[in-house]
Amino acid sequence: MASSSSSRPSSSLSSMNNPRNNKYDVFLSFRGEETRDSFTSHLYSALCETNIETFIDDQLVRGNEISQSLLDAIEASSISVIVFSEGCKVGGFVRSWFDNYLDWLEYSIVKDAAFCLYCYVFREENGSQGAGPCFTGEGFRNWKKKEMLRQHVGGVNSAHNIARRRCESLMNQKAHVATFFFNHSKKIKREYRLCLTAVIDCIRFLLRQGLAFRGNNKSQSLDNRGNFLLANHNEEIKGVIFNNAPANLQMTSPDIQKQIVSVCSAETSRAIIKEIGDSLFSVMIDESRDISTKEQMAVVLRYVDKRGHVVERFIGIEHVIDTKAVSLKASLDIVFARHGLSMSRLRGQGYDGASNMQGGLNGLKTLILKENESAYYIHFAKVSNIVAASSKRYDILKEKHVVAVIEALKTGELKSGQGMNQEITLKRSGDTRWSSHYGTLISIITIFSSIIDVLEIIANDASNSEQRFEANSTLKFMQTFDFVFTLYLMKNILGFANELSQALQRKDQDIVNSMKLVSICKLGLQRMRKHGWNSLLIQVSSFCEKHFISVHVMETMFLTPGRSRRRAQEITNMHHYRIDLFCAILDMQLQELNSRFNESSVEFSELNGIGDLAQKMVETNKHKVFSLVYLLVTLALLLPVATATVERVFSAMNYVKNRLRSRMGDEWLNDNLVVYIEKDVFDCIDNEIILQHFQHMKSHRGILD
């Protein structure tokens, strides 16, 4: 048994075009009595059980004329299903003829005629060839002449075969006109993506290296046309760039380059701001002139990331018309608004010593504090910042120290020999490691006389009154017994802490040895408290006599500077320096060691500072349990210590905007610097993000696939 749908010339095709208006879903008919109670009846039952409206033709007797009601049922059905028995004839038509001419032969029940699908679709005036128009007009009914079917097919170039080839071409999706344009468009999109990706890769390299994008001569005939042609070495890329670019989209114009660099800068800044999130942060600002004598203000943010690490990130450079505090504050507000930062989350600010930055009346520090009282300003390492603030002062310090060493060698105070009396500089203290503070104290003691000489020069020859006042104040304080006593006391105490710190930093150190080292350190401090007073006083007195500083008599009354003698507490110098300072500071240090290094804090025993403490708290999830403690640690880490990161921005600025690139615009300079300085963040940004951002910036002729 087999089934066949109604032929194309039948009127039932019109009802199939609008199935919603049909009364029946299926018109079911059969030819061959043996199918009535078997396949046809089962098919009808299955259709009805699935709620498919079915009309079955079981009344039409073979040879009778089709009634009007039956024609209406066919017309009112969405599809027609005809079931033939094996070898069954429909009129004169034999079902087995489908086996021989299945690709083109169609039979119409209504007209009781056979048709050719190919010739019906692509009919032509073919005369009598292939039985003439009988297979396309009224249909073929000459059932006794089966050979006419073969004659209709004819030879290779017959009308039937020509129509067949046209029909096959019509049905061939790959040769369709729409398919051709679709494939062509898809090819252009793929080449455009490849070209744009190559351009972005080239821009990545140039930005990371801080190189210029083009040379002065951009002629296509030259072999060397600038740095931007680095992608030309790849043969696949060579086929889609420059003159071979799809639809002439070369993507090498300065405007396109600036747009892509702007996207790179924006995505880099967005990644930094996303990392900050809702965390608190500090700001470090400095200003300097570029090669074109423009005043540029660099902005660096300092924050603690989610892993507990202290991070300093450059977010932009802003051109300022002048360096007044009001102008700097307005430019800072612009930078904050551009990146969606809130001044309310600012917890620290750091600048250089200029009056427009840290001035107490109208300085930038004061303007920010008026808006946010929590934006604390801390000034660290005052002596080192004053003395070594410029290369000129640094050179003077070295010269003075050389003279002092030569004099000491002549008098025999210092011994000569290989590796001795090396050049010593004023070491800056770090933000978290006590060893750096210890080194600073050692260098101050070693080159004390040279520091005094430089301070005297600054006090007399400084360019402004504030620098002269600061130098005079520092000079006066350093030449006191109080300063020298505190200097040696902290040097001796930090000497024990430095040995412990150096020992705990060893990678092969285990917890047992670490706790033993802590015990040794505490024992040394306890011995110093009991027996170290006399040796400390001798050291201080000897240093003061060497540098012509008056030494206090320990048995006399101690006078607090700035207080009346009548209201002063009646204590001796011995009591003040030994009890209130010497013993009190040692007791505080011992108490700190006891609280830090006990049995309950073993997991924190290898920490080198509050930076490591923050990281360890995050690693052990204690930042959630002790949230307030972690907040205090974070606030301490946020406070800026040095402006080294900002100074590196200006070094990068002088490298990127050099004498050959002195005409760089402000926005172009900012975009280049953000990516160049924060290249580790930029490396984590995928090309697809840059592609999509660039594509949606404005309307482009090229379309990504």
XYZ file of C-alpha atoms in Angstrom:
705
model
C 0.000 0.000 0.000
C 1.121 3.530 -0.639
C -0.185 7.048 -0.282
C -0.025 10.100 -2.454
C -1.153 13.701 -1.998
C -3.444 15.300 -4.511
C -1.806 16.648 -7.626
C -0.897 20.311 -8.109
C -3.527 21.104 -10.783
C -6.364 20.082 -8.436
C -8.526 22.708 -6.791
C -7.623 21.403 -3.341
C -4.369 23.416 -3.480
C -6.254 26.649 -2.915
C -7.623 25.394 0.381
C -4.135 24.451 1.543
C -2.986 28.058 1.224
C -5.454 29.133 3.920
C -5.848 26.227 6.348
C -7.578 28.306 9.009
C -10.743 28.585 6.798
C -10.948 24.819 6.092
C -13.667 22.626 7.585
C -11.537 19.476 7.568
C -7.893 18.914 8.349
C -7.589 15.795 6.187
C -9.531 14.430 3.195
C -8.981 10.633 3.276
C -9.727 8.456 0.257
C -8.647 5.023 -0.908
C -8.484 2.917 -4.038
C -8.675 -0.820 -3.536
C -11.332 -2.572 -1.457
C -8.717 -4.606 0.375
C -7.521 -1.435 2.152
C -11.011 -0.389 3.406
C -11.078 -2.518 6.567
C -7.321 -2.657 7.124
C -4.898 0.219 6.634
C -7.466 2.897 5.742
C -9.776 2.166 8.673
C -6.870 2.090 11.136
C -5.521 5.370 9.743
C -8.946 7.007 10.037
C -9.339 5.852 13.645
C -5.870 7.141 14.577
C -6.574 10.544 13.042
C -9.875 10.869 14.874
C -8.337 9.849 18.222
C -5.818 12.694 17.910
C -8.651 15.210 17.286
C -7.781 15.700 13.636
C -10.945 16.554 11.663
C -10.998 13.936 8.900
C -13.402 13.392 6.015
C -13.293 9.829 4.605
C -14.491 9.040 1.109
C -15.952 5.528 1.517
C -19.066 5.932 -0.697
C -17.554 6.602 -4.110
C -17.821 3.567 -6.354
C -15.207 3.054 -9.030
C -16.375 4.399 -12.365
C -19.001 6.748 -10.905
C -18.760 10.475 -11.421
C -17.520 12.518 -8.460
C -20.415 14.318 -6.772
C -20.476 18.017 -5.934
C -20.577 17.293 -2.209
C -17.412 15.248 -2.530
C -15.721 18.063 -4.457
C -16.785 20.490 -1.720
C -15.267 18.188 0.915
C -12.004 18.078 -1.028
C -12.056 21.857 -1.331
C -12.744 22.278 2.381
C -9.821 20.078 3.478
C -6.304 21.237 4.315
C -4.638 18.168 2.828
C -5.743 15.108 0.884
C -4.446 11.609 1.583
C -5.113 8.911 -1.023
C -4.386 5.288 -0.156
C -3.654 2.953 -3.072
C -3.518 -0.809 -2.929
C -0.681 -2.605 -4.656
C -1.372 -2.749 -8.410
C -4.538 -0.700 -8.070
C -5.651 1.309 -11.061
C -7.305 4.684 -10.671
C -9.298 5.105 -13.810
C -6.705 4.019 -16.344
C -3.810 5.238 -14.216
C -1.654 2.568 -12.587
C 0.039 3.347 -9.283
C 3.190 1.439 -10.284
C 3.899 4.165 -12.869
C 5.086 6.299 -9.953
C 7.987 3.886 -9.480
C 9.331 4.671 -12.928
C 8.673 8.423 -13.032
C 8.524 9.391 -9.359
C 10.435 12.686 -9.736
C 7.995 14.372 -12.151
C 4.757 12.363 -12.529
C 1.685 13.742 -10.711
C -1.926 12.407 -10.766
C -5.116 14.456 -10.197
C -8.049 12.565 -8.738
C -10.513 15.297 -9.650
C -9.482 15.435 -13.307
C -8.448 11.781 -13.494
C -5.376 12.833 -15.465
C -1.580 12.729 -15.184
C 0.678 15.778 -15.320
C 4.403 16.601 -15.514
C 5.601 18.714 -12.582
C 8.613 20.132 -14.428
C 6.727 21.111 -17.569
C 3.767 22.438 -15.539
C 6.049 24.880 -13.679
C 8.251 25.844 -16.651
C 5.783 25.419 -19.503
C 6.835 26.474 -22.988
C 5.331 26.223 -26.446
C 6.961 22.980 -27.475
C 4.654 21.961 -30.322
C 4.170 18.218 -30.437
C 7.457 17.403 -28.679
C 6.992 15.040 -25.764
C 3.265 14.512 -26.471
C 2.696 18.270 -26.778
C 0.850 20.221 -24.064
C -1.134 17.246 -22.775
C 1.079 16.947 -19.670
C 0.606 20.626 -18.805
C -2.874 21.570 -19.984
C -5.801 19.172 -19.739
C -3.599 16.335 -18.563
C -2.654 12.937 -19.960
C -5.440 10.311 -20.084
C -4.325 7.989 -22.847
C -3.710 5.165 -20.382
C -3.227 2.529 -23.079
C -0.146 4.274 -24.433
C 2.239 4.030 -21.504
C 5.172 4.548 -23.902
C 4.107 8.190 -24.253
C 5.515 8.758 -20.758
C 8.950 7.729 -22.004
C 8.488 9.794 -25.176
C 7.624 12.827 -23.059
C 10.951 12.592 -21.248
C 12.806 12.560 -24.582
C 16.503 13.229 -25.082
C 19.033 15.303 -23.187
C 17.906 18.599 -24.691
C 14.211 17.851 -24.772
C 11.694 20.366 -23.484
C 11.074 18.117 -20.478
C 14.760 17.907 -19.547
C 15.249 21.645 -20.051
C 12.329 22.243 -17.686
C 13.792 19.677 -15.268
C 17.146 21.487 -15.147
C 15.399 24.795 -14.549
C 13.363 23.288 -11.754
C 16.456 21.742 -10.177
C 18.205 25.101 -10.351
C 15.196 26.677 -8.695
C 15.285 24.096 -5.910
C 19.081 24.415 -5.474
C 19.478 26.690 -2.422
C 23.188 27.209 -2.971
C 22.618 28.718 -6.411
C 19.838 31.011 -5.215
C 20.394 34.760 -5.712
C 19.598 35.479 -2.064
C 22.030 32.773 -1.034
C 24.720 34.333 -3.212
C 24.282 37.754 -1.636
C 24.070 36.199 1.843
C 27.313 34.284 1.358
C 28.975 37.334 -0.138
C 27.843 39.462 2.808
C 28.986 36.789 5.255
C 32.423 36.754 3.616
C 32.699 40.538 3.899
C 31.694 40.401 7.571
C 34.280 37.727 8.288
C 37.006 39.703 6.502
C 35.941 42.885 8.317
C 36.228 41.126 11.676
C 39.649 39.761 10.737
C 40.824 43.203 9.599
C 39.506 44.955 12.720
C 41.034 42.314 14.994
C 44.404 42.767 13.281
C 44.159 46.531 13.796
C 43.334 46.066 17.497
C 46.245 43.637 17.963
C 48.585 46.170 16.387
C 47.201 48.948 18.582
C 47.663 46.718 21.637
C 51.363 46.344 20.879
C 51.930 50.048 20.193
C 50.050 51.123 23.341
C 51.925 48.696 25.577
C 55.254 49.949 24.225
C 54.274 53.634 24.224
C 55.169 53.983 20.533
C 53.901 56.394 17.887
C 51.290 54.999 15.512
C 52.562 56.459 12.242
C 55.538 58.146 10.712
C 55.519 61.520 8.977
C 55.201 60.030 5.460
C 52.211 57.723 4.958
C 52.669 57.065 1.226
C 51.604 53.561 0.202
C 54.614 53.287 -2.107
C 57.131 53.393 0.740
C 58.407 50.255 2.442
C 58.562 51.963 5.860
C 55.239 53.659 6.543
C 55.361 53.748 10.332
C 54.895 51.437 13.298
C 51.245 50.783 12.548
C 52.110 48.348 9.731
C 53.428 45.642 12.043
C 50.514 43.343 11.137
C 51.674 43.240 7.506
C 53.879 40.186 8.131
C 50.897 37.794 8.366
C 49.764 36.509 4.965
C 46.166 35.920 6.065
C 45.924 39.415 7.514
C 47.720 40.857 4.508
C 44.799 39.753 2.361
C 42.254 41.865 4.279
C 44.120 45.095 5.126
C 45.007 48.266 3.272
C 44.251 47.931 -0.456
C 42.822 44.435 0.089
C 40.449 45.571 2.835
C 36.787 44.477 2.407
C 34.679 47.273 0.902
C 37.776 49.516 1.236
C 37.426 49.524 5.038
C 41.142 49.932 5.749
C 40.598 51.014 9.406
C 43.918 52.908 9.453
C 42.777 56.529 9.505
C 43.788 58.628 12.553
C 40.133 59.001 13.554
C 39.595 55.227 13.616
C 42.819 54.734 15.556
C 41.792 57.320 18.137
C 38.357 55.723 18.503
C 39.860 52.286 19.133
C 42.434 53.691 21.588
C 39.613 55.547 23.349
C 37.753 52.247 23.676
C 40.887 50.553 25.068
C 41.324 53.325 27.624
C 37.638 53.297 28.589
C 37.578 49.512 29.061
C 40.791 49.635 31.122
C 39.376 52.344 33.383
C 36.079 50.475 33.615
C 37.912 47.343 34.788
C 39.691 49.382 37.493
C 36.470 51.038 38.681
C 34.739 47.644 38.679
C 37.526 46.220 40.854
C 37.088 49.085 43.333
C 33.317 48.574 43.419
C 31.798 50.057 46.558
C 35.083 49.973 48.497
C 36.666 53.000 50.129
C 39.686 54.549 48.455
C 42.278 57.317 48.682
C 43.472 59.710 46.023
C 46.993 60.856 45.188
C 47.422 63.905 42.990
C 50.345 65.773 41.534
C 50.820 68.200 38.679
C 53.638 68.742 36.216
C 54.312 70.277 32.815
C 54.576 68.137 29.701
C 56.879 68.713 26.733
C 54.490 71.323 25.301
C 54.521 73.257 28.635
C 50.922 72.290 29.458
C 50.084 71.782 33.127
C 48.878 68.200 33.585
C 47.283 66.821 36.755
C 47.721 63.079 37.358
C 45.179 61.204 39.485
C 45.980 57.873 41.171
C 43.593 55.855 43.344
C 44.729 53.689 46.252
C 42.422 50.945 47.511
C 42.339 47.450 49.005
C 41.046 44.812 46.596
C 38.891 41.806 47.434
C 41.966 39.688 48.217
C 43.273 42.174 50.776
C 46.050 43.552 48.561
C 46.860 47.267 48.521
C 46.560 48.501 44.936
C 47.407 51.852 43.389
C 45.899 52.529 39.946
C 46.243 55.444 37.567
C 42.843 56.520 36.241
C 43.623 59.600 34.193
C 45.527 62.781 33.507
C 43.713 66.093 33.226
C 44.933 69.314 31.644
C 44.534 72.275 34.034
C 44.614 75.903 32.979
C 46.402 76.950 36.175
C 47.612 75.275 39.357
C 45.349 77.068 41.791
C 43.643 74.832 44.323
C 40.190 75.752 42.997
C 41.144 74.735 39.465
C 42.653 71.468 40.670
C 39.511 70.699 42.687
C 37.291 71.381 39.642
C 39.435 69.082 37.477
C 39.303 66.381 40.160
C 35.499 66.632 40.204
C 35.491 66.138 36.411
C 37.622 62.991 36.714
C 35.400 61.612 39.481
C 32.227 62.319 37.475
C 33.688 60.684 34.370
C 34.349 57.441 36.217
C 31.279 57.497 38.453
C 33.282 57.916 41.673
C 31.771 59.439 44.774
C 33.654 61.887 46.992
C 31.840 60.381 49.974
C 33.888 57.163 49.652
C 37.180 59.059 49.766
C 39.152 58.280 52.923
C 42.615 59.640 52.225
C 44.507 62.180 50.134
C 48.179 62.553 49.384
C 50.116 65.316 47.615
C 53.535 66.860 47.500
C 54.509 69.747 49.735
C 53.260 72.534 47.460
C 51.058 75.164 49.116
C 48.331 74.822 46.498
C 48.037 71.152 47.450
C 48.281 70.968 51.246
C 47.704 74.601 52.218
C 45.710 74.969 55.403
C 43.510 77.808 54.194
C 42.675 77.333 50.524
C 44.720 74.305 49.515
C 43.255 71.348 47.651
C 43.460 69.325 50.860
C 41.266 71.860 52.659
C 38.725 72.068 49.827
C 38.281 68.284 49.870
C 38.026 68.199 53.675
C 35.216 70.753 53.505
C 33.286 68.347 51.306
C 34.315 65.153 53.093
C 35.735 65.345 56.620
C 36.840 61.703 56.431
C 39.344 62.319 53.607
C 42.359 62.422 55.935
C 45.696 63.825 54.875
C 48.859 62.249 56.324
C 52.361 63.616 55.746
C 55.098 60.995 56.107
C 58.893 61.050 56.164
C 59.212 64.802 56.616
C 63.009 64.972 56.856
C 63.639 62.755 53.842
C 61.042 64.609 51.779
C 62.576 68.001 52.576
C 66.210 67.073 52.167
C 65.911 64.731 49.153
C 62.919 66.350 47.470
C 64.915 67.392 44.412
C 67.978 66.168 42.574
C 69.803 69.393 43.467
C 69.309 68.883 47.210
C 70.195 65.214 46.810
C 73.507 66.149 45.155
C 74.278 68.653 47.905
C 73.587 65.986 50.527
C 76.002 63.582 48.849
C 78.711 66.261 48.597
C 78.344 67.194 52.270
C 78.552 63.537 53.294
C 81.712 63.017 51.223
C 83.353 65.974 52.975
C 82.300 64.608 56.386
C 83.728 61.148 55.608
C 87.044 62.654 54.469
C 87.330 64.671 57.680
C 86.518 61.596 59.777
C 89.198 59.588 57.987
C 91.767 62.316 58.613
C 90.991 62.454 62.330
C 90.981 58.672 62.635
C 87.332 58.532 63.634
C 86.701 56.217 60.667
C 88.906 53.425 59.422
C 89.619 52.870 55.751
C 89.522 49.547 53.985
C 87.921 47.561 51.188
C 84.103 47.791 51.258
C 84.102 50.401 54.031
C 82.681 53.944 53.955
C 80.410 53.308 50.989
C 78.077 55.982 49.696
C 75.057 56.389 51.971
C 71.791 58.092 51.073
C 68.820 59.192 53.130
C 66.626 56.124 52.928
C 62.872 56.653 52.682
C 60.647 54.700 55.031
C 58.121 52.285 53.562
C 54.454 51.980 54.324
C 54.222 48.601 56.075
C 57.695 47.158 56.757
C 59.465 48.226 59.960
C 62.837 47.380 58.429
C 62.534 50.441 56.172
C 61.970 52.689 59.230
C 65.008 51.157 60.882
C 67.082 51.869 57.780
C 65.873 55.477 57.759
C 66.985 55.995 61.363
C 70.407 54.465 60.658
C 70.946 56.740 57.659
C 69.906 59.840 59.674
C 72.435 58.981 62.389
C 75.173 58.272 59.848
C 74.821 61.442 57.766
C 73.329 63.707 60.438
C 75.801 66.545 59.913
C 75.247 66.496 56.151
C 71.484 66.667 56.665
C 71.904 69.684 58.944
C 74.046 71.446 56.313
C 71.466 70.854 53.594
C 68.635 72.069 55.842
C 70.570 75.264 56.511
C 70.993 75.825 52.777
C 67.270 75.287 52.202
C 66.357 77.588 55.077
C 68.399 80.384 53.503
C 67.940 79.778 49.760
C 64.502 78.128 49.323
C 62.257 79.612 46.625
C 59.263 80.304 48.879
C 58.636 81.198 52.501
C 56.797 77.963 53.309
C 59.810 75.830 52.355
C 62.105 78.094 54.372
C 59.789 77.887 57.404
C 59.548 74.095 57.123
C 63.311 73.746 56.836
C 63.888 76.057 59.827
C 61.377 74.153 61.953
C 62.911 70.803 61.078
C 66.445 72.132 61.621
C 65.538 73.513 65.044
C 63.826 70.276 66.116
C 66.649 68.009 64.946
C 69.206 69.939 66.977
C 67.538 69.153 70.289
C 68.206 66.569 72.970
C 64.638 65.274 72.636
C 65.121 64.431 68.953
C 68.454 62.677 69.498
C 67.118 60.722 72.484
C 64.055 59.561 70.543
C 66.200 58.790 67.486
C 68.524 56.429 69.393
C 65.735 54.914 71.491
C 63.685 53.970 68.408
C 66.824 52.811 66.603
C 67.644 50.368 69.396
C 64.066 49.110 69.743
C 63.579 48.715 65.997
C 66.929 46.940 65.885
C 65.359 44.020 67.780
C 62.215 44.188 65.652
C 64.319 44.313 62.481
C 66.161 41.110 63.369
C 62.847 39.395 64.081
C 61.339 40.691 60.841
C 64.311 39.506 58.765
C 64.167 36.073 60.383
C 60.417 35.651 59.854
C 60.768 36.520 56.154
C 62.824 33.417 55.478
C 60.870 30.912 53.372
C 62.258 27.913 55.265
C 61.117 29.238 58.627
C 58.695 26.992 60.524
C 56.221 27.972 63.215
C 58.251 26.502 66.095
C 61.388 28.491 65.242
C 59.261 31.583 64.631
C 57.814 31.495 68.128
C 61.325 30.949 69.556
C 62.547 34.033 67.698
C 59.657 36.030 69.140
C 60.639 34.896 72.624
C 64.277 35.909 71.987
C 63.125 39.349 70.803
C 60.970 39.851 73.888
C 63.836 38.715 76.126
C 66.161 41.232 74.486
C 63.680 44.061 75.021
C 63.238 43.062 78.665
C 67.019 43.092 79.189
C 67.185 46.491 77.517
C 64.503 47.768 79.913
C 66.457 46.574 82.952
C 70.047 47.244 81.917
C 69.977 49.395 78.776
C 69.331 52.850 80.179
C 72.930 53.780 80.946
C 74.262 52.647 77.551
C 71.492 54.556 75.762
C 72.211 57.742 77.723
C 75.918 57.439 76.898
C 75.141 57.051 73.186
C 72.825 60.058 73.179
C 75.217 62.255 75.152
C 78.166 61.333 72.927
C 76.169 62.126 69.778
C 74.987 65.475 71.173
C 78.511 66.512 72.155
C 79.803 65.579 68.699
C 77.200 67.747 66.965
C 77.199 70.598 69.526
C 73.751 69.855 70.963
C 73.145 70.717 74.593
C 72.655 67.720 76.929
C 70.057 67.814 79.679
C 71.127 67.238 83.261
C 69.057 64.319 84.466
C 68.757 65.557 88.072
C 67.200 68.920 87.178
C 63.481 69.594 86.811
C 61.879 68.770 83.501
C 60.157 71.673 81.784
C 57.460 70.995 79.234
C 57.918 73.325 76.223
C 55.125 75.890 75.958
C 53.844 75.477 79.538
C 54.208 77.740 82.540
C 56.575 76.562 85.283
C 53.883 77.060 87.881
C 51.504 74.664 86.112
C 54.190 72.188 85.071
C 54.342 68.795 86.746
C 57.274 68.613 89.115
C 59.335 65.728 87.770
C 63.007 65.422 86.961
C 64.496 64.876 83.546
C 65.511 61.400 84.708
C 61.885 60.536 85.469
C 60.616 61.963 82.174
C 63.159 60.341 79.873
C 63.582 57.044 81.720
C 60.062 56.375 83.044
C 57.742 58.300 80.745
C 59.657 57.569 77.533
C 62.201 54.763 77.848
C 60.227 52.342 80.022
C 56.806 53.296 78.652
C 57.785 52.715 75.019
C 59.492 49.409 75.830
C 56.425 48.265 77.785
C 54.201 49.130 74.841
C 56.442 47.153 72.492
C 56.465 44.130 74.809
C 52.700 44.281 75.209
C 52.300 44.418 71.447
C 54.489 41.347 71.004
C 52.575 39.453 73.695
C 49.206 40.226 72.087
C 50.372 39.584 68.527
C 52.323 36.380 69.114
C 50.342 34.171 71.453
C 49.087 30.649 71.017
C 45.749 31.794 69.598
C 47.398 33.855 66.865
C 49.814 31.264 65.503
C 48.385 31.468 61.966
C 49.303 35.171 61.840
C 52.842 34.773 63.174
C 54.559 35.051 59.783
C 52.982 38.376 58.821
C 55.318 41.229 57.881
C 52.894 44.139 58.294
C 49.278 45.216 58.183
C 49.270 44.536 54.441
C 49.946 40.865 55.080
C 47.419 40.951 57.909
C 44.670 42.093 55.534
C 45.555 39.356 53.044
C 45.659 36.671 55.731
C 42.269 37.776 57.096
C 40.748 37.426 53.613
C 42.407 34.047 53.058
C 41.046 32.704 56.347
C 37.633 34.457 55.949
C 38.233 36.295 59.221
C 37.487 39.584 57.453
C 33.808 38.548 57.601
C 33.899 37.441 61.232
C 35.869 40.489 62.424
C 34.459 42.973 59.938
C 35.185 46.048 62.067
C 38.794 44.979 62.616
C 39.214 44.438 58.895
C 37.685 47.860 58.253
C 40.241 49.477 60.553
C 43.067 47.607 58.819
C 41.720 48.691 55.446
C 41.498 52.331 56.510
C 45.100 52.206 57.712
C 46.224 50.732 54.398
C 44.291 53.324 52.408
C 46.265 56.259 53.779
C 48.811 57.299 51.120
C 52.439 57.104 52.188
C 54.421 58.262 49.158
C 53.655 59.761 45.776
C 55.938 57.390 43.880
C 53.106 56.078 41.696
C 52.145 59.609 40.656
C 55.777 60.438 39.891
C 55.969 57.373 37.660
C 52.976 58.735 35.742
C 54.975 61.820 34.798
C 57.931 59.665 33.802
C 55.598 57.733 31.501
C 54.130 61.020 30.216
C 57.569 62.290 29.220
C 58.217 59.005 27.434
C 54.923 58.890 25.535
C 54.630 62.611 24.790
C 58.186 63.346 23.764
C 59.794 65.936 21.529
C 58.703 64.097 18.376
C 55.100 63.775 19.600
C 54.743 67.171 21.246
C 51.450 67.918 19.457
C 49.483 65.158 21.164
C 46.058 66.334 22.322
C 44.929 66.009 25.921
C 42.405 63.221 25.311
C 44.820 61.312 23.071
C 47.540 61.626 25.723
C 45.219 60.452 28.492
C 44.041 57.399 26.529
C 47.609 56.381 25.692
C 48.823 56.813 29.282
C 45.975 54.865 30.893
C 46.703 51.797 28.765
C 50.498 52.191 28.887
C 50.673 52.515 32.682
C 47.947 49.979 33.537
C 48.979 47.453 30.885
C 48.430 44.519 33.246
C 44.747 45.454 33.474
C 44.537 46.076 29.727
C 46.011 42.638 28.969
C 43.031 41.021 30.715
C 40.513 42.711 28.385
C 39.407 40.440 25.544
C 39.439 41.635 21.935
C 35.736 40.808 21.595
C 34.871 43.414 24.251
C 36.843 46.050 22.348
C 35.265 44.972 19.040
C 31.712 45.273 20.340
C 32.368 48.572 22.153
C 33.954 50.108 19.048
C 31.135 48.847 16.838
C 28.485 50.472 19.037
C 30.298 53.798 19.504
C 28.851 55.156 16.274
C 27.554 53.977 12.918
C 30.173 52.109 10.874
C 29.984 50.789 7.327
C 31.483 47.511 8.425
C 29.248 44.995 10.199
C 30.471 42.250 12.504
C 29.181 38.728 11.881
